[in-house]
Coordinates of C-alpha atoms and ligand atoms in Angstrom, one line a residue:
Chain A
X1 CA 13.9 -4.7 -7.2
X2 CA 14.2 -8.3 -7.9
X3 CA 11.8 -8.8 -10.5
X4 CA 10.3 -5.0 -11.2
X5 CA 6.8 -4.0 -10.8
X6 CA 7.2 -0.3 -12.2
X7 CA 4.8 1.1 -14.7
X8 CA 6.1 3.2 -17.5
X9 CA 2.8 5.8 -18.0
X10 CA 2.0 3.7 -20.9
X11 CA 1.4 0.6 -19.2
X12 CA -0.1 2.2 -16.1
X13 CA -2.8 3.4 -18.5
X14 CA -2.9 0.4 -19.7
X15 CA -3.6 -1.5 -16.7
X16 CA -6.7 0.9 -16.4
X17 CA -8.2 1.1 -19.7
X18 CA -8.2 -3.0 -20.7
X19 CA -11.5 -4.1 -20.8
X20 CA -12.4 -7.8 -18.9
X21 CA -15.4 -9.7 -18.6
X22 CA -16.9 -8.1 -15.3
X23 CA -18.1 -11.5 -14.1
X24 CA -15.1 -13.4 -14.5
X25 CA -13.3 -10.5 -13.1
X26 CA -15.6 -10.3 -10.4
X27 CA -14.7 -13.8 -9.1
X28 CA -11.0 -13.3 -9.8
X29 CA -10.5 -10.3 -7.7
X30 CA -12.8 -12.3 -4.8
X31 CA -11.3 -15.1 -5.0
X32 CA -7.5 -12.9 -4.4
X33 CA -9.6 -11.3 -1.8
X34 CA -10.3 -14.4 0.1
X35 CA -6.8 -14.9 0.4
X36 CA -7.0 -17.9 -2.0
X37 CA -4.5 -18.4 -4.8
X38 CA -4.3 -18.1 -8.5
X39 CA -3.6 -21.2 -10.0
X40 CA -2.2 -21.9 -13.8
X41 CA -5.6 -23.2 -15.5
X42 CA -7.6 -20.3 -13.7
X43 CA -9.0 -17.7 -15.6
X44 CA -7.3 -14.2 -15.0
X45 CA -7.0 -10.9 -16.8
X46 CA -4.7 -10.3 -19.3
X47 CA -2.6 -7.9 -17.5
X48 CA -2.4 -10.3 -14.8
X49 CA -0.7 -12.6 -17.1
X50 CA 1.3 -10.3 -18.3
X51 CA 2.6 -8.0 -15.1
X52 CA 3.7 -11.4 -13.3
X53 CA 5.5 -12.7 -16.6
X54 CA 7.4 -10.0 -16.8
X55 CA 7.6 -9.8 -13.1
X56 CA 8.7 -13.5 -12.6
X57 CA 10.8 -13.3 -15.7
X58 CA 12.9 -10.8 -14.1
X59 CA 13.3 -12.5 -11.2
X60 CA 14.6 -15.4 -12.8
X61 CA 17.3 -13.7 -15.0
X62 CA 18.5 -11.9 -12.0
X63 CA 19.1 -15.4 -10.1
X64 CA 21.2 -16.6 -13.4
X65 CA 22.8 -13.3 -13.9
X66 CA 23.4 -12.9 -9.8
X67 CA 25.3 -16.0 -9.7
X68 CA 28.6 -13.8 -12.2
X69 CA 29.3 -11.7 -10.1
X70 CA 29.8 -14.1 -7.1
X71 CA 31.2 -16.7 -9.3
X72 CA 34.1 -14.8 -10.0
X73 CA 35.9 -15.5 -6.5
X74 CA 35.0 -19.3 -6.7
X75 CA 38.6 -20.2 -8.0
X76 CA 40.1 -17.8 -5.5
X77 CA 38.3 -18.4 -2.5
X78 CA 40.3 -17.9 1.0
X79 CA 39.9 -21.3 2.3
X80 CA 38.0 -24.6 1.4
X81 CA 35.2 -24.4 3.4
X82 CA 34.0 -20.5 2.0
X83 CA 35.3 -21.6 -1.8
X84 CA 32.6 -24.8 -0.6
X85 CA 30.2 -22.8 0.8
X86 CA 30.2 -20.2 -2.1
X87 CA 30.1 -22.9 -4.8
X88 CA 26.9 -24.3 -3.2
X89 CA 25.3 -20.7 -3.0
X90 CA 26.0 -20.1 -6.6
X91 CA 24.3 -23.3 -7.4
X92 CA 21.3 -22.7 -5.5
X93 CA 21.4 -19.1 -7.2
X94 CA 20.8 -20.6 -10.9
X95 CA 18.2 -22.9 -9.6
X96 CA 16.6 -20.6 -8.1
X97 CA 16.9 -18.9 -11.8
X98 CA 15.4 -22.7 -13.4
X99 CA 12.5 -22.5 -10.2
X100 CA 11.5 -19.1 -11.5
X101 CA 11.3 -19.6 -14.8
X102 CA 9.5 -22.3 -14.1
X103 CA 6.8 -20.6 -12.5
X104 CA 7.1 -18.0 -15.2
X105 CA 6.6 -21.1 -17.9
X106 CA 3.3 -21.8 -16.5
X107 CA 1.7 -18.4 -17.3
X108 CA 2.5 -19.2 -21.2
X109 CA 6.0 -18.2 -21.8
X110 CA 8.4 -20.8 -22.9
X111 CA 11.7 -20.8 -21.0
X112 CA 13.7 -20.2 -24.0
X113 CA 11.9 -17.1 -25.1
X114 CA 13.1 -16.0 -21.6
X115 CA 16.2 -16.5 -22.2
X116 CA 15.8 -15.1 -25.9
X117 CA 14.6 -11.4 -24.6
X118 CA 17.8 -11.7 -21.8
X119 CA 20.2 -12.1 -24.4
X120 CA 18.5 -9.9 -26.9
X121 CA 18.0 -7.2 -23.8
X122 CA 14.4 -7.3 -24.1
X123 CA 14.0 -8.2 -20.5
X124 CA 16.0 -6.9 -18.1
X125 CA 17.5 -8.1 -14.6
X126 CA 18.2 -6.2 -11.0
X127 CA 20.8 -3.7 -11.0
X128 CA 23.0 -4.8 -8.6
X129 CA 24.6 -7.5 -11.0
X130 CA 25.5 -4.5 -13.2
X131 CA 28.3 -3.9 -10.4
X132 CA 31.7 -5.7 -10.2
X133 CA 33.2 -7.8 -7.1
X134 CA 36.3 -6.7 -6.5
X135 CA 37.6 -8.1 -3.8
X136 CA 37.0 -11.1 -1.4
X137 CA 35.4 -8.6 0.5
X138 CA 32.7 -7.9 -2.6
X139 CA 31.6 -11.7 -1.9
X140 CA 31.5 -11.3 2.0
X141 CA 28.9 -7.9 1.1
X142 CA 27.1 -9.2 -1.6
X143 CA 26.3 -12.8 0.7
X144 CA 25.5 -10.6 3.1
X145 CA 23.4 -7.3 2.0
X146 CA 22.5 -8.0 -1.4
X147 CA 20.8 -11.3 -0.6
X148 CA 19.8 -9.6 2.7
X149 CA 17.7 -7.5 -0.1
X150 CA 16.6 -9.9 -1.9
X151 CA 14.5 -11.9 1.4
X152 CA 13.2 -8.8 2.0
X153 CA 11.7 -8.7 -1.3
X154 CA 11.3 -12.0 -1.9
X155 CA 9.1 -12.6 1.6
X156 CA 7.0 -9.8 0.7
X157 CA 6.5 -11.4 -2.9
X158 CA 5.5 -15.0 -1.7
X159 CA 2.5 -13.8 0.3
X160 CA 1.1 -12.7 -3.5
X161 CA -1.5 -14.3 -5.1
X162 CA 0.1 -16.6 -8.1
X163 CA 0.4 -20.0 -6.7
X164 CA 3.8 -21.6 -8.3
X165 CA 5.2 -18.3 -7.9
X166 CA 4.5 -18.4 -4.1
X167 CA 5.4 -21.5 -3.8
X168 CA 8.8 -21.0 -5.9
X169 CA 9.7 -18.6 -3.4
X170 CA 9.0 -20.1 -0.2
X171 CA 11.5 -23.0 -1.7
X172 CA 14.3 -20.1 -2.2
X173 CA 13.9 -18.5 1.0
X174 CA 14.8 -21.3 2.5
X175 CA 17.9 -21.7 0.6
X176 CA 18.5 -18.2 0.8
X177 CA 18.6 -18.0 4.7
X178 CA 21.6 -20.2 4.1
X179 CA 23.3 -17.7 2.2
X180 CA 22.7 -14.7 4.7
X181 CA 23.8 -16.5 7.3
X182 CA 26.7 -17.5 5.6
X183 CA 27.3 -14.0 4.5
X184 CA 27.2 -12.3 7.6
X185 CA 29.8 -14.7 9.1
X186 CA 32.1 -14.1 6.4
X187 CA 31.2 -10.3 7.2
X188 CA 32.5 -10.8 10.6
X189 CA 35.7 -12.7 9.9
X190 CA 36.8 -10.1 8.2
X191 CA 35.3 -7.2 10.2
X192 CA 37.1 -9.1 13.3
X193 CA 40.4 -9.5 11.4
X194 CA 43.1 -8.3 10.3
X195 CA 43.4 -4.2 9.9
X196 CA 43.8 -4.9 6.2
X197 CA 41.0 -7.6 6.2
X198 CA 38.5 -4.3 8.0
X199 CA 39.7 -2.0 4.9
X200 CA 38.7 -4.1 2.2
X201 CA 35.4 -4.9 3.7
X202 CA 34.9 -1.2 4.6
X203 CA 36.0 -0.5 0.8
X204 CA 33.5 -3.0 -0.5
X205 CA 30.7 -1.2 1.6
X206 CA 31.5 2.1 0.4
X207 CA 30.9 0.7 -3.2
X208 CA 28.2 -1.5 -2.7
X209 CA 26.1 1.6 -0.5
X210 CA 24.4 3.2 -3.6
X211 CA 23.6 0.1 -5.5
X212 CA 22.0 -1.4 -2.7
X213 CA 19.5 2.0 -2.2
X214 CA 18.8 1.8 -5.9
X215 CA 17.7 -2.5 -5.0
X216 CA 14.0 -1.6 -4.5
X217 CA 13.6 0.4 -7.0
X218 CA 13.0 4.5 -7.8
X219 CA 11.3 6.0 -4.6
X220 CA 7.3 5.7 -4.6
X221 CA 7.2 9.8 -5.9
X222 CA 8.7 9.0 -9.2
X223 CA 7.4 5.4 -10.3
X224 CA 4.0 5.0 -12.2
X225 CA 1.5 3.1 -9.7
X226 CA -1.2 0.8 -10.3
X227 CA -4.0 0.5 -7.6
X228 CA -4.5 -2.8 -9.7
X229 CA -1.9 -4.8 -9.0
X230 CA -2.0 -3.8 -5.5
X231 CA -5.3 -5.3 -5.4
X232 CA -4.6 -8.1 -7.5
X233 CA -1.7 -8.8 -4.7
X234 CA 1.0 -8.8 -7.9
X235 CA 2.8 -5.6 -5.8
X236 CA 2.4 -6.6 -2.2
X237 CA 4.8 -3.4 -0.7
X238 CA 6.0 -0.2 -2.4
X239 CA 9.7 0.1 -3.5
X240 CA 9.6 2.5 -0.3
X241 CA 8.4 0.4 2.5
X242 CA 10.5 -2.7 1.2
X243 CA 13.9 -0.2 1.3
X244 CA 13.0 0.5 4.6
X245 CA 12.1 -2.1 6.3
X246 CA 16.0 -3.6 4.7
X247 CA 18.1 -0.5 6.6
X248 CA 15.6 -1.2 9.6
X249 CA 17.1 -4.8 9.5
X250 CA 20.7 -4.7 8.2
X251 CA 21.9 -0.9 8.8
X252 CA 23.0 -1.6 12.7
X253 CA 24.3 -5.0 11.7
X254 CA 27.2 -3.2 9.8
X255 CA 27.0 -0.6 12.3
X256 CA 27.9 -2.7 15.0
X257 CA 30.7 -4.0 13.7
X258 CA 32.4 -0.4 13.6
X259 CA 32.0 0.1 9.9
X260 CA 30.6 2.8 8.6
X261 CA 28.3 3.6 5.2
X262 CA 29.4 6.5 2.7
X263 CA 26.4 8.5 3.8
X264 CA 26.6 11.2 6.3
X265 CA 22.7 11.4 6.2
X266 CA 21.9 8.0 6.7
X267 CA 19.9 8.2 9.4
X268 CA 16.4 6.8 11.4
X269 CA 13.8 9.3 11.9
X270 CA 11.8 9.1 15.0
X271 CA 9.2 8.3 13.1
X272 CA 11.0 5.2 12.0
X273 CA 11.6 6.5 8.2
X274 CA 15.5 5.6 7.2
X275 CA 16.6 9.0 5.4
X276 CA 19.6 9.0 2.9
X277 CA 21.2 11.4 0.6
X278 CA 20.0 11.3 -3.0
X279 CA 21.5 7.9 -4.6
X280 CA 21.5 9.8 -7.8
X281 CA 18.3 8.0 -9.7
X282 CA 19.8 8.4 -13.3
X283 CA 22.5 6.4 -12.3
X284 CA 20.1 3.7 -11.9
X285 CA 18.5 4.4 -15.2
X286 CA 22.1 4.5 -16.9
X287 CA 22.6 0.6 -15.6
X288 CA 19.0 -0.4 -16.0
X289 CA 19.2 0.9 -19.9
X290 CA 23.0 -0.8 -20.3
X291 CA 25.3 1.6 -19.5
X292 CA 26.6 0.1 -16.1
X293 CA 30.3 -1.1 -15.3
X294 CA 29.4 -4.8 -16.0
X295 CA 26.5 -5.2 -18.4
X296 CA 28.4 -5.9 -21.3
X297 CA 30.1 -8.3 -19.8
X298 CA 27.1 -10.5 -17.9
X299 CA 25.3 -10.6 -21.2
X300 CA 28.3 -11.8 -22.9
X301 CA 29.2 -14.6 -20.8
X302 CA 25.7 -15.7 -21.3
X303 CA 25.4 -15.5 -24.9
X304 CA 28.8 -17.6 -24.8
X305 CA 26.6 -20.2 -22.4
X306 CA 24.2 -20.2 -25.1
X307 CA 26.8 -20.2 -28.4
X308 CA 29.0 -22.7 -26.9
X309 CA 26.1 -25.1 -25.4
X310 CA 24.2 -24.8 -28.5
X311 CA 25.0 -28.4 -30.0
X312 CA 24.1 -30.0 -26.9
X313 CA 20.7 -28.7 -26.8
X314 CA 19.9 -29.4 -30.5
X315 CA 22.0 -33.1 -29.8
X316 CA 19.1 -33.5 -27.2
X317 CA 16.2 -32.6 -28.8
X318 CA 13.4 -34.9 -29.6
X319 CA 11.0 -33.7 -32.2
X320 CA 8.7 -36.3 -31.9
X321 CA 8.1 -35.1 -27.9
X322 CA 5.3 -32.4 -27.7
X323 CA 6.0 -29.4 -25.4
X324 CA 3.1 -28.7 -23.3
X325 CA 2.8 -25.7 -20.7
X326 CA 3.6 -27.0 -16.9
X327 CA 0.8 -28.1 -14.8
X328 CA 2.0 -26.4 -11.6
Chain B
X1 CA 36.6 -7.4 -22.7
X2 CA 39.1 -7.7 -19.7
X3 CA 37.3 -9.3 -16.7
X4 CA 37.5 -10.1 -13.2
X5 CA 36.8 -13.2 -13.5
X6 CA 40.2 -15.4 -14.9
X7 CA 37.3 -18.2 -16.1
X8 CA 35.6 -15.2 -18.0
X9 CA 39.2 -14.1 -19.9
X10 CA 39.6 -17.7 -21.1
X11 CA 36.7 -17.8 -23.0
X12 CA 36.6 -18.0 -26.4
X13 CA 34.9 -14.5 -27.9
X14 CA 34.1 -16.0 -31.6
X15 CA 31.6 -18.4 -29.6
X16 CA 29.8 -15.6 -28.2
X17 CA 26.4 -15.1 -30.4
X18 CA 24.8 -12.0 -31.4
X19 CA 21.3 -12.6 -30.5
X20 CA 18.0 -14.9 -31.4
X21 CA 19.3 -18.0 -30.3
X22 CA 17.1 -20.5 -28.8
X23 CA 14.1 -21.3 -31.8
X24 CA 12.3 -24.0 -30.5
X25 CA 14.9 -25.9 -28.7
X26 CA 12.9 -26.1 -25.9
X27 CA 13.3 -29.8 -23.7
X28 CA 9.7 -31.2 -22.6
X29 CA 8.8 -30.7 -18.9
X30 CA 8.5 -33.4 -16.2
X31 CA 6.8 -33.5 -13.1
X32 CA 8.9 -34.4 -10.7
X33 CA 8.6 -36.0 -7.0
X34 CA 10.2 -36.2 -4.1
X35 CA 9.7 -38.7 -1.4
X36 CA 11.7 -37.6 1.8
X37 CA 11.9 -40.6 4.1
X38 CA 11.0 -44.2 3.5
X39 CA 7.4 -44.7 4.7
X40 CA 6.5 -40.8 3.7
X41 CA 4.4 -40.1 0.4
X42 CA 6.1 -38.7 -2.7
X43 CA 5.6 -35.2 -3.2
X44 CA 5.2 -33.2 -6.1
X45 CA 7.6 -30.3 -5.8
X46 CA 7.9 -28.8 -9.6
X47 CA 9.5 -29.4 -12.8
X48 CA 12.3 -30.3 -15.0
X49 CA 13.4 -30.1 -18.7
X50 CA 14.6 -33.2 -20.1
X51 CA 14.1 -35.1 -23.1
X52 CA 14.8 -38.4 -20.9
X53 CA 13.7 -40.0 -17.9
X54 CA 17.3 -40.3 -16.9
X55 CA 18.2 -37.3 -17.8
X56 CA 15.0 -35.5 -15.4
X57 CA 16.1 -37.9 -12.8
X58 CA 19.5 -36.3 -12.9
X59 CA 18.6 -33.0 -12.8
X60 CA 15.5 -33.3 -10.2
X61 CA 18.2 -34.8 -8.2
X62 CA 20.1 -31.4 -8.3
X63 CA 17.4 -29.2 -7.8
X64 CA 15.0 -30.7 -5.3
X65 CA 17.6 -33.2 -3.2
X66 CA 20.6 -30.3 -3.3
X67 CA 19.9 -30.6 0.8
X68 CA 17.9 -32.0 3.4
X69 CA 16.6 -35.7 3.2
X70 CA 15.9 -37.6 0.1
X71 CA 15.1 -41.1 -0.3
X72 CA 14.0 -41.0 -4.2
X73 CA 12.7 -39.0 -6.5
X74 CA 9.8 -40.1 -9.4
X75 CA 8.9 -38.2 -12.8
X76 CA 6.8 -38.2 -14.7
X77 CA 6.1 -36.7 -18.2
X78 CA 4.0 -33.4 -17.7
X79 CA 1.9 -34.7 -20.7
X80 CA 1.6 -37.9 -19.1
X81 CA -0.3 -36.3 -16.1
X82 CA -3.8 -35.9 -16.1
X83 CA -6.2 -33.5 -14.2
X84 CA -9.5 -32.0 -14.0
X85 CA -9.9 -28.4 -15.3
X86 CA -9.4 -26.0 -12.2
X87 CA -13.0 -24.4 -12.9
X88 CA -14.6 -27.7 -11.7
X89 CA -13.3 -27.1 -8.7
X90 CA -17.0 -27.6 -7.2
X91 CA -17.3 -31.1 -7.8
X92 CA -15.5 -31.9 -4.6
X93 CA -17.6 -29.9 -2.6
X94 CA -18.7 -31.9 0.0
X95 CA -22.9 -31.6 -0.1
X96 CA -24.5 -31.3 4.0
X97 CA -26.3 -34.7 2.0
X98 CA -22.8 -36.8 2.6
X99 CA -22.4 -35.9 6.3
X100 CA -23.4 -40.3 6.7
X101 CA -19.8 -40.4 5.7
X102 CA -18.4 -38.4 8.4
X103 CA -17.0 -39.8 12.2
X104 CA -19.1 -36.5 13.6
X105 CA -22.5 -37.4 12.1
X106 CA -22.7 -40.4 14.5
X107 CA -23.7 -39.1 18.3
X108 CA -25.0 -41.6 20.8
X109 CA -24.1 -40.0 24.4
X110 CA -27.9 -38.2 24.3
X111 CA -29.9 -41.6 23.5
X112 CA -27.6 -43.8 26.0
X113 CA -28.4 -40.8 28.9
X114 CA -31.9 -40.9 27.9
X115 CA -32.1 -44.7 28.5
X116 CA -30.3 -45.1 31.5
X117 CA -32.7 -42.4 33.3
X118 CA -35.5 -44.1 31.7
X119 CA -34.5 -47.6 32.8
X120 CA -33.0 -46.5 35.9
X121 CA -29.9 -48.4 35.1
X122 CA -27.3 -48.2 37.3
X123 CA -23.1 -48.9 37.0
Ligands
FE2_401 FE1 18.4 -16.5 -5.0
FE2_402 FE1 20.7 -15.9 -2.5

């Protein structure tokens, strides 16, 4: 999960017990069923507003946060054309992060409250960031499957309703095609290579296995649903169908290559259901709540961005210029 | 905090705050617009922050010309851009009243065909 849709019960209830203006509400939820979009200065119900805030919000800090982990083999980089190719991927990755929060921005939350509730850990960001790249390999995996994740998610989430969020995404998934592609050649480089070159990229899968299961999000059974934003096309797939329809695509791409997952029940069903032994869910909610191997690190090397660059915003700032909420 | 990353051990630590940081700091918005080839429309494709027009320019040209064609790019101050609220959205229906103004309203094929038998004209 990218930018998380899961209820707690509290919200959930929420969703279901906020009172709206039938009519208005009537023409919102016909216009979504037309297939038409949501746009900023339409009216919408409040948990609209604030599900795809939080939603988009997500999203965005998980673009600024992604781009640590990979950024950490930029000065080490094999050759010149991956250290190029993986400077230009982290670059995309942070605008994606400045797209997104646009998007967010036009819904009513400024940018810097954002980026206020990331550093204060109000607002959280996908898992997988939570997880150190080790070696070369790490890059080659997380180019790869972790963006390989994050099209499958992201594809799903730009046939949603919320106009500059749609189109927001389809601008990234164009960009991000670039990076799978370029991930997956520097998956079979090393997959091709040398027999050392095969064991750290068979390492890095072995670590990277369980945080890429826990990507979509706790199974359908044990996350708080709301028909609502189903219906409201906020939630286009469950955490379920998204997970599987990833293994469908990338499981025989490793495969293929002779290297194996950590999972000796990773396996298709014949009914075309990926099964997998239990990833251990409170592991998930141990990283998602701050006790992962990286968090305190990612969160520090942003509140140094913001500590360090702090001069340079206020230098810039003109108070005689009046904010006002993007158009689009 | 020993990382990974040897840029992320060379930081300084006593620049790294504990929390609130950003107060109203926020940049104003610009629209920003992209025209691909020469001859082609500009585009509107998003946003910016900036507090001036050189500095959107610079930053549009980063996000919106990182790849692909790009012959120039235009902003424009969000609050500089005026628009019609989006429930008006009605007043560009078009009314079955207008149809004068469309190519398909004007149909001739039935009255020439209708003449020619009548005036036995042959080409
Ligand atoms: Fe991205
Ligand atoms: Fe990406």
């Amino acid at each position: 999960m990218y930018g998380s849709t899961n209820l707690t019960e509290e919200e959930a209830k929420r969703m279901n017990t906020t009172v709206e203006d039938p009519e208005k509400l009537q023409q919102f939820e016909d216009r979504i069923a037309r297939g038409e979009k949501i746009e900023p200065g339409d009216w919408m119900p409040t948990e609209y507003r604030k599900q795809l805030i939080r939603m988009i919000e997500q999203h965005a800090h998980s673009e600024i946060v992604g781009a640590l982990p990979e950024g950490t083999w930029i000065t080490r980089a094999p050759n010149f054309r991956r250290k190029l190719a993986l400077i230009a991927k982290v670059q995309d990755e942070v605008g994606h992060g400045q797209l997104l929060y646009s998007a967010a921005e036009t819904l009513g939350k400024t940018r810097e409250q954002m980026l206020d509730d990331l550093l204060n850990g109000k607002s959280k960001y996908s898992n997988v960031f939570n997880y150190p790249a080790k070696t070369w390999a790490d890059i080659a995996v997380i180019g790869f499957l972790v963006d390989g994740a994050a099209i499958v998610n992201q594809t799903i989430n730009s046939k949603g309703s919320y106009g500059p969020y749609c189109r927001a995404l389809e601008r990234i998934c164009y960009e991000e095609s670039f990076h799978l592609k370029q991930g997956h050649d520097n998956v079979v480089y090393l997959a091709t290579g040398t027999k050392h070159q095969r064991a750290i990229l068979q390492d890095a899968i072995n670590r990277w296995y369980r945080p890429l299961i826990h990507f979509f999000g706790p199974p359908d059974k044990m996350s708080a649903h709301s028909e609502k934003l189903m219906k409201w096309k906020v939630k286009l797939a469950s955490n379920d169908d998204m997970r599987n329809q990833f293994l469908d695509m990338y499981v025989p791409k490793i495969l293929e290559l002779d290297i194996t997952f950590p999972d000796p029940n990773l396996r298709k069903n014949s009914d075309g259901i990926w099964e997998f032994s239990d990833p251990d869910w409170d592991e998930f909610k141990r990283v998602i709540n701050g006790d992962g191997p990286c968090n305190k690190e990612r969160l520090e090397v942003r509140r140094y961005a913001e500590e360090a660059g702090r001069w340079v915003r206020q230098a810039l700032m003109n108070p005689s210029e009046k904010y006002k909420v993007p158009l689009a | 905090m020993s990382s990974l990353d040897p840029r992320v051990n060379r930081l300084d630590k006593k620049k790294i705050s504990e929390g609130e940081v950003h107060t109203n700091t926020h940049l104003i918005t610009w629209e920003v617009f992209h025209q691909e080839k020469r001859g082609k429309q500009p585009v509107h494709v998003g946003i910016v922050h900036a507090s001036t027009p050189e500095m959107a320019l610079v930053l549009a040209k980063e996000q919106y010309a990182r790849r692909g064609k790009t012959t120039n790019l235009w902003v424009a101050k969000t609050t500089d851009v005026y628009t019609f609220a989006t429930e008006d959205e009605d007043i560009f229906e078009t009314t079955p009243e207008k149809t004068f103004r469309e190519p398909a309203a004007y149909k001739v094929r039935d009255r020439i065909e209708k003449f020619q038998n009548q005036n036995k004209v042959e080409i």
